[in-house]
Amino acid sequence: MFKRSPSLVQQVKAHLKQRIIRVEFQDGRIPPEAELAAEMGVSRNTIRDALSQLETEGVIYRRQGAGTFVNQAGLLVKTRLDEIIPYETMIREHGFKPTVRLVGVDEITADPKLAANLNLPLEARLIVAQKLFLADERPVIFSCTYIPIDLIKQPYDVEDLRAPVYQFLSQFCQQEFGYYISEIVPVMAPEWLVERLILPPEKQVLISFEELGHNQDGEPVVMAYSYFRDDLIRLRLVRRQAQ
Amino acid sequence: MFKRSPSLVQQVKAHLKQRIIRVEFQDGRIPPEAELAAEMGVSRNTIRDALSQLETEGVIYRRQGAGTFVNQAGLLVKTRLDEIIPYETMIREHGFKPTVRLVGVDEITADPKLAANLNLPLEARLIVAQKLFLADERPVIFSCTYIPIDLIKQPYDVEDLRAPVYQFLSQFCQQEFGYYISEIVPVMAPEWLVERLILPPEKQVLISFEELGHNQDGEPVVMAYSYFRDDLIRLRLVRRQAQ
DNA sequence: CAGTGGTCTAGACCACGGG
DNA sequence: CCGTGGTCTAGACCACTGG
């Protein structure tokens, strides 16, 4: 029934999610794990891994001794903040048509904060790419990305900076992206941002993300600042109890 | 070596985390999974589950074919936003002494937003508990929690509302807490909040959490609004690539 | 090539829920 | 009590890394 790649768990997960979306489990009850395992010809562990992921996403919930159930409300959570999603996708999932404008690419010298975070000498040079994201032609997200020049191993075109940073890192820096450590900061929009995002006077309070991107070895490789118009893009997060 | 409860995975995880914190792996290299399994007398799967959790927390990273390595930087991420942490703990982890002031407990009638979110009739009554959290005696977090009165099954004392909501729900409402769906909203502090949090004029931009708490059946049971002084408490988040 | 982590299996036993 | 999900095991094979 399934191929060997992508992993069985991913295939089982996708399959189950489809069945949930198509409301094939009318009473909201998902068959027992053993039954699913037999049905799909995989082991119960594989089923369990897939179900665990769906549970984390909030699509189902499980009760020991009782069963596994669909959580239709969980399907409504589009933008999970704990996952890295291209801003275009985020905008699309909010129901808008996304556009990306590359509004500036410069070379700068590290300031003390960049140098400290990225573990660079103070005289290090970086590329800074400024991008404006629009939802149905309205500006909603502004981002600045800082990439140390010494990381760039391949010649690139300015247009290559239009893609998400992690793609750029993998293509031109031989760096596999690992994770962001992100700080969420509220800011009063400065004048230049009011102009970029065309903010009306009553909407000049913004969420800002200060993100330090790390490669798969846990080394900081890139910094990014993003600013969101929260009236159009809502940041949502599923929070669970520790342990 | 280990007892049966808590789970072996949790014990192995705690054990490994201790060894990492004590810098017992000087070269940053964690022994092979098979070796750890033999050493601790558990199966490799158990070791792997523990390591996976540590990897999610950013404490270690793994490279297929190469090995498992310590990520000392990951130990610095104190406040992981994707986990529910009592605000007292959050304050303590930022290096302050936490205090909780229960500043108000009232009974109100649902407004349209509360009613819609909590799936209540418009005339429903709710308890609203207002709490102020202090870090070293300085106010840093203000929270409002709304609990539908009909949920409360046991008599309670006002002081019981000082604890985190999920404790209250489990003790007095026979509701086991599941998860929050949280929206992050930037706000300009209104006058009453400026007074509560004693905000200087230049710090009146705040992060607000609008949280809808669900029980283990995925039903909304409680709403909470929280406001953070971000100069003292920084919200941090580990974000990873989807899939 | 040897050694590592990544995936999957089959089976066992436990803890909990509901009839 | 039975049937469910929760935990754990031992072992197999694969994919990748590094010398």
Coordinates of C-alpha atoms (C1' of nucleotides) in Angstrom, one line a residue:
Chain A
M1 CA 0.0 0.0 0.0
F2 CA 2.9 2.4 0.8
K3 CA 6.3 3.0 -0.7
R4 CA 9.4 3.2 1.3
S5 CA 10.0 6.9 0.9
P6 CA 8.9 9.3 2.3
S7 CA 8.8 7.5 5.7
L8 CA 5.9 5.2 6.4
V9 CA 5.0 7.4 9.4
Q10 CA 4.7 10.5 7.1
Q11 CA 2.5 8.5 4.6
V12 CA 0.3 7.1 7.3
K13 CA 0.0 10.6 8.8
A14 CA -1.0 12.2 5.5
H15 CA -3.4 9.4 4.8
L16 CA -5.2 9.7 8.2
K17 CA -5.3 13.5 7.9
Q18 CA -7.0 13.2 4.5
R19 CA -9.6 10.8 5.9
I20 CA -10.2 13.2 8.8
I21 CA -10.6 16.2 6.5
R22 CA -13.0 14.2 4.3
V23 CA -15.0 13.5 7.5
E24 CA -14.7 9.7 6.9
F25 CA -15.0 9.1 10.7
Q26 CA -18.5 10.4 11.1
D27 CA -18.8 9.8 14.8
G28 CA -15.5 11.5 15.4
R29 CA -14.0 8.2 16.5
I30 CA -10.8 6.9 14.9
P31 CA -10.4 3.1 14.7
P32 CA -8.2 1.4 17.3
E33 CA -4.5 1.5 16.5
A34 CA -4.3 -2.3 16.1
E35 CA -7.1 -2.1 13.4
L36 CA -5.4 0.7 11.6
A37 CA -2.1 -1.2 11.6
A38 CA -3.7 -4.3 10.1
E39 CA -5.6 -2.3 7.6
M40 CA -2.6 -0.4 6.3
G41 CA -0.1 -3.3 6.7
V42 CA 2.3 -1.5 9.0
S43 CA 3.2 -2.0 12.6
R44 CA 1.3 -0.5 15.5
N45 CA 4.4 1.7 16.4
T46 CA 4.2 3.3 13.0
I47 CA 0.6 4.1 13.4
R48 CA 1.3 5.4 16.9
D49 CA 4.0 7.8 15.7
A50 CA 1.7 9.2 13.0
L51 CA -1.1 9.6 15.5
S52 CA 1.3 11.3 18.0
Q53 CA 2.2 13.9 15.3
L54 CA -1.5 14.6 14.5
E55 CA -2.1 15.0 18.3
T56 CA 0.7 17.5 18.5
E57 CA -0.9 19.4 15.7
G58 CA -4.2 19.4 17.6
V59 CA -6.0 17.4 14.8
I60 CA -6.9 14.5 17.1
Y61 CA -6.8 13.7 20.8
R62 CA -6.3 10.4 22.6
R63 CA -7.7 9.1 25.8
Q64 CA -6.1 6.0 27.4
G65 CA -8.6 3.3 27.7
A66 CA -11.2 5.1 25.7
G67 CA -9.9 5.7 22.2
T68 CA -8.7 8.2 19.6
F69 CA -11.0 11.0 18.5
V70 CA -11.1 13.8 15.9
N71 CA -10.8 17.4 17.0
Q72 CA -12.3 19.3 14.2
A73 CA -11.4 22.6 15.8
G74 CA -7.8 21.7 15.5
L75 CA -8.1 21.9 11.7
L76 CA -8.7 25.6 12.0
V77 CA -5.3 26.4 13.4
K78 CA -3.6 27.5 10.3
T79 CA -0.4 29.3 11.4
R80 CA 1.5 27.3 14.0
L81 CA 4.1 29.6 15.2
D82 CA 6.4 26.8 16.4
E83 CA 7.0 25.8 12.8
I84 CA 9.0 27.7 10.3
I85 CA 6.7 28.6 7.5
P86 CA 7.6 30.8 4.5
Y87 CA 5.8 34.1 4.9
E88 CA 4.1 33.6 1.5
T89 CA 2.5 30.4 2.8
M90 CA 1.4 32.2 6.0
I91 CA -0.3 34.9 4.0
R92 CA -1.9 32.3 1.7
E93 CA -3.2 30.4 4.6
H94 CA -4.8 33.5 5.9
G95 CA -6.8 33.6 2.7
F96 CA -4.8 36.3 0.8
K97 CA -2.7 36.3 -2.4
P98 CA 1.0 36.7 -1.4
T99 CA 3.5 38.9 -3.2
V100 CA 7.2 39.4 -2.2
R101 CA 9.1 42.6 -3.0
L102 CA 12.8 42.6 -2.6
V103 CA 13.1 46.3 -1.5
G104 CA 16.8 46.4 -0.8
V105 CA 20.1 44.5 -0.7
D106 CA 23.1 46.1 0.9
E107 CA 26.5 45.2 2.3
I108 CA 27.1 46.4 5.8
T109 CA 29.6 46.1 8.6
A110 CA 28.5 44.2 11.7
D111 CA 27.2 46.3 14.6
P112 CA 28.0 45.0 18.2
K113 CA 24.7 43.1 18.5
L114 CA 25.0 41.3 15.2
A115 CA 28.6 40.5 15.9
A116 CA 27.8 39.1 19.4
N117 CA 24.9 37.0 18.2
L118 CA 26.5 35.6 15.1
N119 CA 29.9 35.2 16.8
L120 CA 31.6 37.4 14.3
P121 CA 34.5 40.0 14.6
L122 CA 33.3 43.6 14.8
E123 CA 34.7 44.4 11.3
A124 CA 32.8 41.5 9.6
R125 CA 30.8 42.3 6.5
L126 CA 27.2 41.1 6.1
I127 CA 24.6 41.1 3.4
V128 CA 21.3 42.6 4.5
A129 CA 18.2 41.8 2.5
Q130 CA 15.0 43.7 3.0
K131 CA 11.8 42.2 1.9
L132 CA 8.2 43.4 1.9
F133 CA 5.4 40.9 1.8
L134 CA 2.0 41.8 0.6
A135 CA -1.4 40.2 1.1
D136 CA -3.7 41.0 -1.8
E137 CA -1.4 43.9 -2.6
R138 CA -1.5 45.3 0.9
P139 CA 1.8 45.4 2.8
V140 CA 1.7 43.1 5.9
I141 CA 5.2 41.9 6.8
F142 CA 8.5 43.6 6.5
S143 CA 11.7 41.6 7.1
C144 CA 15.4 42.3 7.3
T145 CA 17.8 39.3 7.0
Y146 CA 21.5 39.5 7.8
I147 CA 23.9 36.9 6.3
P148 CA 27.6 37.0 7.0
I149 CA 29.4 37.4 3.7
D150 CA 32.1 34.9 4.7
L151 CA 29.4 32.2 4.7
I152 CA 28.6 32.6 1.1
K153 CA 30.5 30.0 -0.9
Q154 CA 28.9 30.3 -4.3
P155 CA 28.2 33.2 -6.6
Y156 CA 24.6 34.3 -6.4
D157 CA 22.2 36.7 -8.0
V158 CA 20.4 39.4 -6.0
E159 CA 17.1 37.7 -7.0
D160 CA 18.2 34.6 -5.1
L161 CA 17.6 36.5 -1.9
R162 CA 13.9 36.7 -2.6
A163 CA 13.5 33.1 -1.4
P164 CA 13.4 32.2 2.4
V165 CA 16.9 32.4 4.0
Y166 CA 17.2 28.7 4.7
Q167 CA 16.9 28.0 1.0
F168 CA 19.7 30.5 0.3
L169 CA 21.9 29.0 3.1
S170 CA 21.5 25.6 1.7
Q171 CA 22.1 26.6 -1.9
F172 CA 24.9 29.1 -1.6
C173 CA 26.4 28.6 1.8
Q174 CA 26.6 24.8 2.2
Q175 CA 24.7 25.3 5.5
E176 CA 21.8 23.1 6.4
F177 CA 19.4 25.0 8.4
G178 CA 18.5 23.8 11.9
Y179 CA 16.2 26.0 13.9
Y180 CA 15.4 29.6 14.9
I181 CA 15.6 30.9 18.4
S182 CA 13.0 33.7 18.2
E183 CA 12.3 36.6 20.5
I184 CA 8.9 38.2 20.3
V185 CA 9.0 41.9 21.0
P186 CA 6.3 44.5 20.8
V187 CA 7.4 47.7 19.0
M188 CA 6.1 51.1 18.2
A189 CA 6.7 51.4 14.4
P190 CA 9.4 53.9 13.6
E191 CA 8.8 56.4 10.8
W192 CA 10.4 54.4 8.0
L193 CA 8.3 51.3 8.9
V194 CA 5.1 53.4 8.9
E195 CA 5.9 54.3 5.4
R196 CA 6.9 50.8 4.2
L197 CA 3.8 49.1 5.7
I198 CA 1.5 52.1 5.1
L199 CA 0.3 52.0 8.7
P200 CA -2.7 54.1 9.7
P201 CA -2.1 56.1 12.9
E202 CA -4.1 53.8 15.1
K203 CA -2.2 50.7 13.9
Q204 CA 1.4 51.6 14.7
V205 CA 1.9 49.0 17.4
L206 CA 3.5 46.0 15.9
I207 CA 4.9 42.5 16.7
S208 CA 8.5 42.1 15.9
F209 CA 10.4 38.8 15.7
E210 CA 14.1 38.9 16.4
E211 CA 15.3 35.6 15.2
L212 CA 18.7 33.9 15.4
G213 CA 18.9 31.1 12.8
H214 CA 21.2 28.2 13.6
N215 CA 22.5 25.5 11.4
Q216 CA 22.2 21.8 12.1
D217 CA 25.3 22.0 14.3
G218 CA 23.7 24.5 16.5
E219 CA 25.9 27.4 15.3
P220 CA 24.3 30.8 14.7
V221 CA 24.4 31.6 11.0
V222 CA 21.9 34.3 10.3
M223 CA 19.8 37.0 12.0
A224 CA 16.4 38.2 10.9
Y225 CA 14.1 40.9 12.1
S226 CA 10.4 40.8 11.0
Y227 CA 7.5 43.1 11.6
F228 CA 3.9 42.0 11.3
R229 CA 0.7 44.0 10.8
D230 CA -1.4 42.0 13.2
D231 CA -4.7 43.2 12.0
L232 CA -4.2 41.2 8.8
I233 CA -1.9 38.4 10.0
R234 CA -2.6 36.8 13.3
L235 CA 0.1 34.8 15.0
R236 CA -1.2 31.7 16.6
L237 CA 0.5 29.0 18.7
V238 CA -0.5 25.7 20.2
R239 CA 0.8 25.5 23.8
R240 CA 0.9 22.3 25.7
Q241 CA 1.8 21.3 29.2
A242 CA 5.5 20.5 29.7
Q243 CA 6.5 16.9 30.0
Chain B
M1 CA 19.0 1.5 37.8
F2 CA 15.6 3.1 37.2
K3 CA 12.2 2.6 38.7
R4 CA 9.1 2.1 36.6
S5 CA 7.5 5.4 37.3
P6 CA 7.9 8.1 36.0
S7 CA 8.5 6.6 32.6
L8 CA 11.9 5.2 31.7
V9 CA 12.1 7.8 28.9
Q10 CA 11.6 10.7 31.4
Q11 CA 14.2 9.3 33.7
V12 CA 16.7 8.7 31.0
K13 CA 16.1 12.2 29.7
A14 CA 16.6 13.8 33.1
H15 CA 19.7 11.7 33.7
L16 CA 21.3 12.7 30.3
K17 CA 20.3 16.4 30.9
Q18 CA 22.1 16.3 34.2
R19 CA 25.2 14.9 32.7
I20 CA 25.1 17.5 30.0
I21 CA 24.7 20.3 32.5
R22 CA 27.6 19.0 34.5
V23 CA 29.7 19.0 31.3
E24 CA 30.5 15.3 31.7
F25 CA 30.8 15.0 27.9
Q26 CA 33.9 17.3 27.6
D27 CA 34.3 17.0 23.9
G28 CA 30.6 17.7 23.3
R29 CA 30.1 14.2 22.0
I30 CA 27.4 12.0 23.5
P31 CA 28.1 8.2 23.5
P32 CA 26.4 6.1 20.8
E33 CA 22.8 5.1 21.5
A34 CA 23.7 1.4 21.7
E35 CA 26.3 2.2 24.4
L36 CA 23.9 4.4 26.4
A37 CA 21.3 1.6 26.2
A38 CA 23.7 -1.0 27.5
E39 CA 25.0 1.3 30.2
M40 CA 21.5 2.2 31.5
G41 CA 20.0 -1.2 31.0
V42 CA 17.2 0.0 28.7
S43 CA 16.4 -0.6 25.1
R44 CA 17.8 1.6 22.3
N45 CA 14.3 2.9 21.6
T46 CA 13.9 4.2 25.1
I47 CA 17.3 6.1 24.7
R48 CA 16.2 7.4 21.3
D49 CA 12.9 8.8 22.7
A50 CA 14.7 10.6 25.4
L51 CA 17.3 12.0 22.9
S52 CA 14.5 13.1 20.6
Q53 CA 13.0 15.2 23.4
L54 CA 16.3 16.7 24.2
E55 CA 16.8 17.5 20.6
T56 CA 13.4 19.3 20.4
E57 CA 14.5 21.3 23.4
G58 CA 17.6 22.3 21.6
V59 CA 19.9 20.7 24.2
I60 CA 21.5 18.3 21.7
Y61 CA 21.6 17.7 18.0
R62 CA 22.1 14.6 16.0
R63 CA 23.7 13.9 12.7
Q64 CA 23.0 10.6 11.0
G65 CA 26.2 8.7 10.5
A66 CA 28.2 11.1 12.6
G67 CA 26.9 11.0 16.2
T68 CA 25.0 13.0 18.8
F69 CA 26.4 16.2 20.2
V70 CA 25.8 18.7 23.0
N71 CA 24.5 22.1 22.0
Q72 CA 25.5 24.3 25.0
A73 CA 23.7 27.3 23.6
G74 CA 20.4 25.4 23.8
L75 CA 20.7 25.4 27.6
L76 CA 20.3 29.1 27.6
V77 CA 16.7 29.1 26.2
K78 CA 14.8 29.4 29.4
T79 CA 11.3 30.3 28.4
R80 CA 10.0 28.0 25.7
L81 CA 6.8 29.6 24.6
D82 CA 5.3 26.4 23.2
E83 CA 5.1 24.9 26.7
I84 CA 2.7 26.0 29.3
I85 CA 4.7 27.3 32.2
P86 CA 3.3 28.9 35.4
Y87 CA 4.2 32.6 35.3
E88 CA 6.0 32.3 38.6
T89 CA 8.3 29.7 37.1
M90 CA 8.9 32.0 34.1
I91 CA 9.8 34.9 36.3
R92 CA 12.1 32.7 38.4
E93 CA 13.9 31.4 35.3
H94 CA 14.6 34.9 34.3
G95 CA 16.4 35.3 37.6
F96 CA 13.8 37.2 39.7
K97 CA 11.8 36.3 42.8
P98 CA 8.2 35.9 41.8
T99 CA 5.2 37.1 43.7
V100 CA 1.5 36.8 42.8
R101 CA -1.1 39.3 43.8
L102 CA -4.8 38.4 43.3
V103 CA -6.1 41.8 42.5
G104 CA -9.7 41.1 41.8
V105 CA -12.3 38.3 41.5
D106 CA -15.6 39.2 40.0
E107 CA -18.7 37.6 38.5
I108 CA -19.7 38.9 35.1
T109 CA -22.0 38.2 32.2
A110 CA -20.5 36.9 28.9
D111 CA -19.7 39.5 26.2
P112 CA -20.2 38.3 22.6
K113 CA -16.5 37.4 22.2
L114 CA -16.4 35.3 25.3
A115 CA -19.6 33.6 24.5
A116 CA -18.5 32.8 20.9
N117 CA -15.1 31.5 21.9
L118 CA -16.3 29.5 24.9
N119 CA -19.4 28.3 23.2
L120 CA -21.7 29.8 25.8
P121 CA -25.1 31.5 25.6
L122 CA -24.9 35.3 25.8
E123 CA -26.5 35.4 29.3
A124 CA -23.9 33.0 30.8
R125 CA -22.1 34.0 33.9
L126 CA -18.4 33.8 34.4
I127 CA -15.8 34.2 37.1
V128 CA -13.0 36.6 36.1
A129 CA -9.8 36.5 38.1
Q130 CA -7.3 39.3 37.8
K131 CA -3.7 38.6 38.8
L132 CA -0.6 40.7 38.9
F133 CA 2.8 39.0 38.9
L134 CA 5.8 40.7 40.3
A135 CA 9.5 40.0 39.7
D136 CA 11.6 41.2 42.6
E137 CA 8.6 43.3 43.6
R138 CA 8.3 45.0 40.2
P139 CA 5.1 44.3 38.3
V140 CA 5.7 42.4 35.1
I141 CA 2.7 40.4 34.1
F142 CA -1.0 41.1 34.4
S143 CA -3.5 38.4 33.6
C144 CA -7.3 38.1 33.4
T145 CA -8.8 34.6 33.4
Y146 CA -12.4 33.9 32.6
I147 CA -14.0 30.7 33.8
P148 CA -17.7 29.8 33.1
I149 CA -19.5 29.5 36.4
D150 CA -21.4 26.4 35.2
L151 CA -18.1 24.5 34.9
I152 CA -17.4 24.8 38.6
K153 CA -18.6 21.7 40.4
Q154 CA -17.0 22.1 43.8
P155 CA -17.1 24.9 46.4
Y156 CA -13.9 26.9 46.3
D157 CA -12.2 29.7 48.1
V158 CA -11.2 32.9 46.3
E159 CA -7.6 32.1 47.2
D160 CA -7.8 29.0 45.1
L161 CA -7.8 31.3 42.0
R162 CA -4.3 32.3 42.8
A163 CA -3.0 29.0 41.3
P164 CA -2.7 28.5 37.5
V165 CA -6.1 28.0 35.9
Y166 CA -5.4 24.4 34.8
Q167 CA -5.0 23.5 38.5
F168 CA -8.3 25.1 39.3
L169 CA -10.0 23.3 36.5
S170 CA -8.7 20.0 37.6
Q171 CA -9.5 20.6 41.3
F172 CA -12.9 22.3 41.1
C173 CA -14.3 21.6 37.6
Q174 CA -13.4 18.0 36.9
Q175 CA -11.8 19.2 33.7
E176 CA -8.4 17.9 32.7
F177 CA -6.6 20.6 30.8
G178 CA -5.4 19.9 27.3
Y179 CA -3.9 22.8 25.5
Y180 CA -4.1 26.5 24.8
I181 CA -4.5 28.1 21.4
S182 CA -2.8 31.4 21.9
E183 CA -2.9 34.5 19.8
I184 CA 0.0 37.0 20.2
V185 CA -1.2 40.6 19.9
P186 CA 0.8 43.8 20.3
V187 CA -1.1 46.5 22.3
M188 CA -0.7 50.0 23.4
A189 CA -1.3 49.8 27.2
P190 CA -4.6 51.4 28.2
E191 CA -4.6 53.7 31.2
W192 CA -5.7 51.1 33.8
L193 CA -2.8 48.8 32.7
V194 CA -0.3 51.6 32.8
E195 CA -1.3 52.0 36.5
R196 CA -1.3 48.3 37.3
L197 CA 2.1 47.6 35.7
I198 CA 3.6 51.1 36.6
L199 CA 4.8 51.6 33.0
P200 CA 7.1 54.5 32.2
P201 CA 6.0 56.5 29.2
E202 CA 8.5 54.9 26.8
K203 CA 7.5 51.3 27.7
Q204 CA 3.8 51.4 27.0
V205 CA 3.9 49.0 24.1
L206 CA 3.1 45.5 25.3
I207 CA 2.7 41.9 24.2
S208 CA -0.7 40.5 24.9
F209 CA -1.6 36.8 24.9
E210 CA -5.2 36.0 24.1
E211 CA -5.5 32.4 25.0
L212 CA -8.3 29.9 24.6
G213 CA -7.8 26.9 26.9
H214 CA -9.2 23.6 25.9
N215 CA -9.8 20.4 27.9
Q216 CA -8.5 17.0 26.8
D217 CA -11.6 16.5 24.7
G218 CA -10.7 19.6 22.7
E219 CA -13.6 21.7 24.0
P220 CA -12.9 25.3 24.9
V221 CA -13.2 25.8 28.7
V222 CA -11.5 29.0 29.7
M223 CA -10.2 32.3 28.3
A224 CA -7.2 34.3 29.4
Y225 CA -5.7 37.6 28.5
S226 CA -2.1 38.3 29.7
Y227 CA 0.1 41.4 29.3
F228 CA 3.9 41.3 29.5
R229 CA 6.4 43.9 30.2
D230 CA 8.9 42.8 27.7
D231 CA 11.8 44.7 29.1
L232 CA 11.9 42.3 32.1
I233 CA 10.4 39.2 30.7
R234 CA 11.5 38.1 27.2
L235 CA 9.3 35.7 25.3
R236 CA 11.4 33.1 23.4
L237 CA 10.5 30.3 21.1
V238 CA 12.3 27.5 19.3
R239 CA 11.0 27.3 15.8
R240 CA 11.8 24.3 13.6
Q241 CA 11.2 23.3 10.0
A242 CA 7.8 21.6 9.4
Q243 CA 7.8 17.9 8.8
Chain C
dC1 C1' 34.9 0.1 5.2
dA2 C1' 33.1 0.3 10.2
dG3 C1' 30.2 2.9 13.1
dT4 C1' 26.7 6.0 13.6
dG5 C1' 21.8 7.5 13.7
dG6 C1' 17.0 6.7 11.2
dT7 C1' 13.2 3.6 10.4
dC8 C1' 10.3 -0.3 11.1
dT9 C1' 8.7 -4.6 13.1
dA10 C1' 6.4 -8.1 16.3
dG11 C1' 5.3 -8.9 20.5
dA12 C1' 4.8 -8.2 25.5
dC13 C1' 2.9 -6.1 29.5
dC14 C1' 0.7 -2.2 31.9
dA15 C1' -2.9 1.5 33.1
dC16 C1' -7.1 3.2 32.3
dG17 C1' -12.1 3.5 30.8
dG18 C1' -16.6 1.9 30.3
dG19 C1' -20.0 -1.5 30.3
Chain D
dC1 C1' -14.3 -7.7 32.6
dC2 C1' -12.7 -6.5 27.9
dG3 C1' -10.8 -3.2 24.8
dT4 C1' -8.4 0.8 24.5
dG5 C1' -4.1 3.6 24.4
dG6 C1' 0.8 3.9 26.9
dT7 C1' 5.3 1.9 27.6
dC8 C1' 9.1 -0.9 26.6
dT9 C1' 11.9 -4.5 24.5
dA10 C1' 15.0 -7.0 21.1
dG11 C1' 16.2 -7.2 16.8
dA12 C1' 16.5 -6.1 11.9
dC13 C1' 17.8 -3.4 8.1
dC14 C1' 18.8 1.1 5.9
dA15 C1' 21.3 5.7 5.0
dC16 C1' 24.8 8.4 6.0
dT17 C1' 29.5 10.0 7.7
dG18 C1' 34.1 9.6 8.3
dG19 C1' 38.5 7.7 8.0

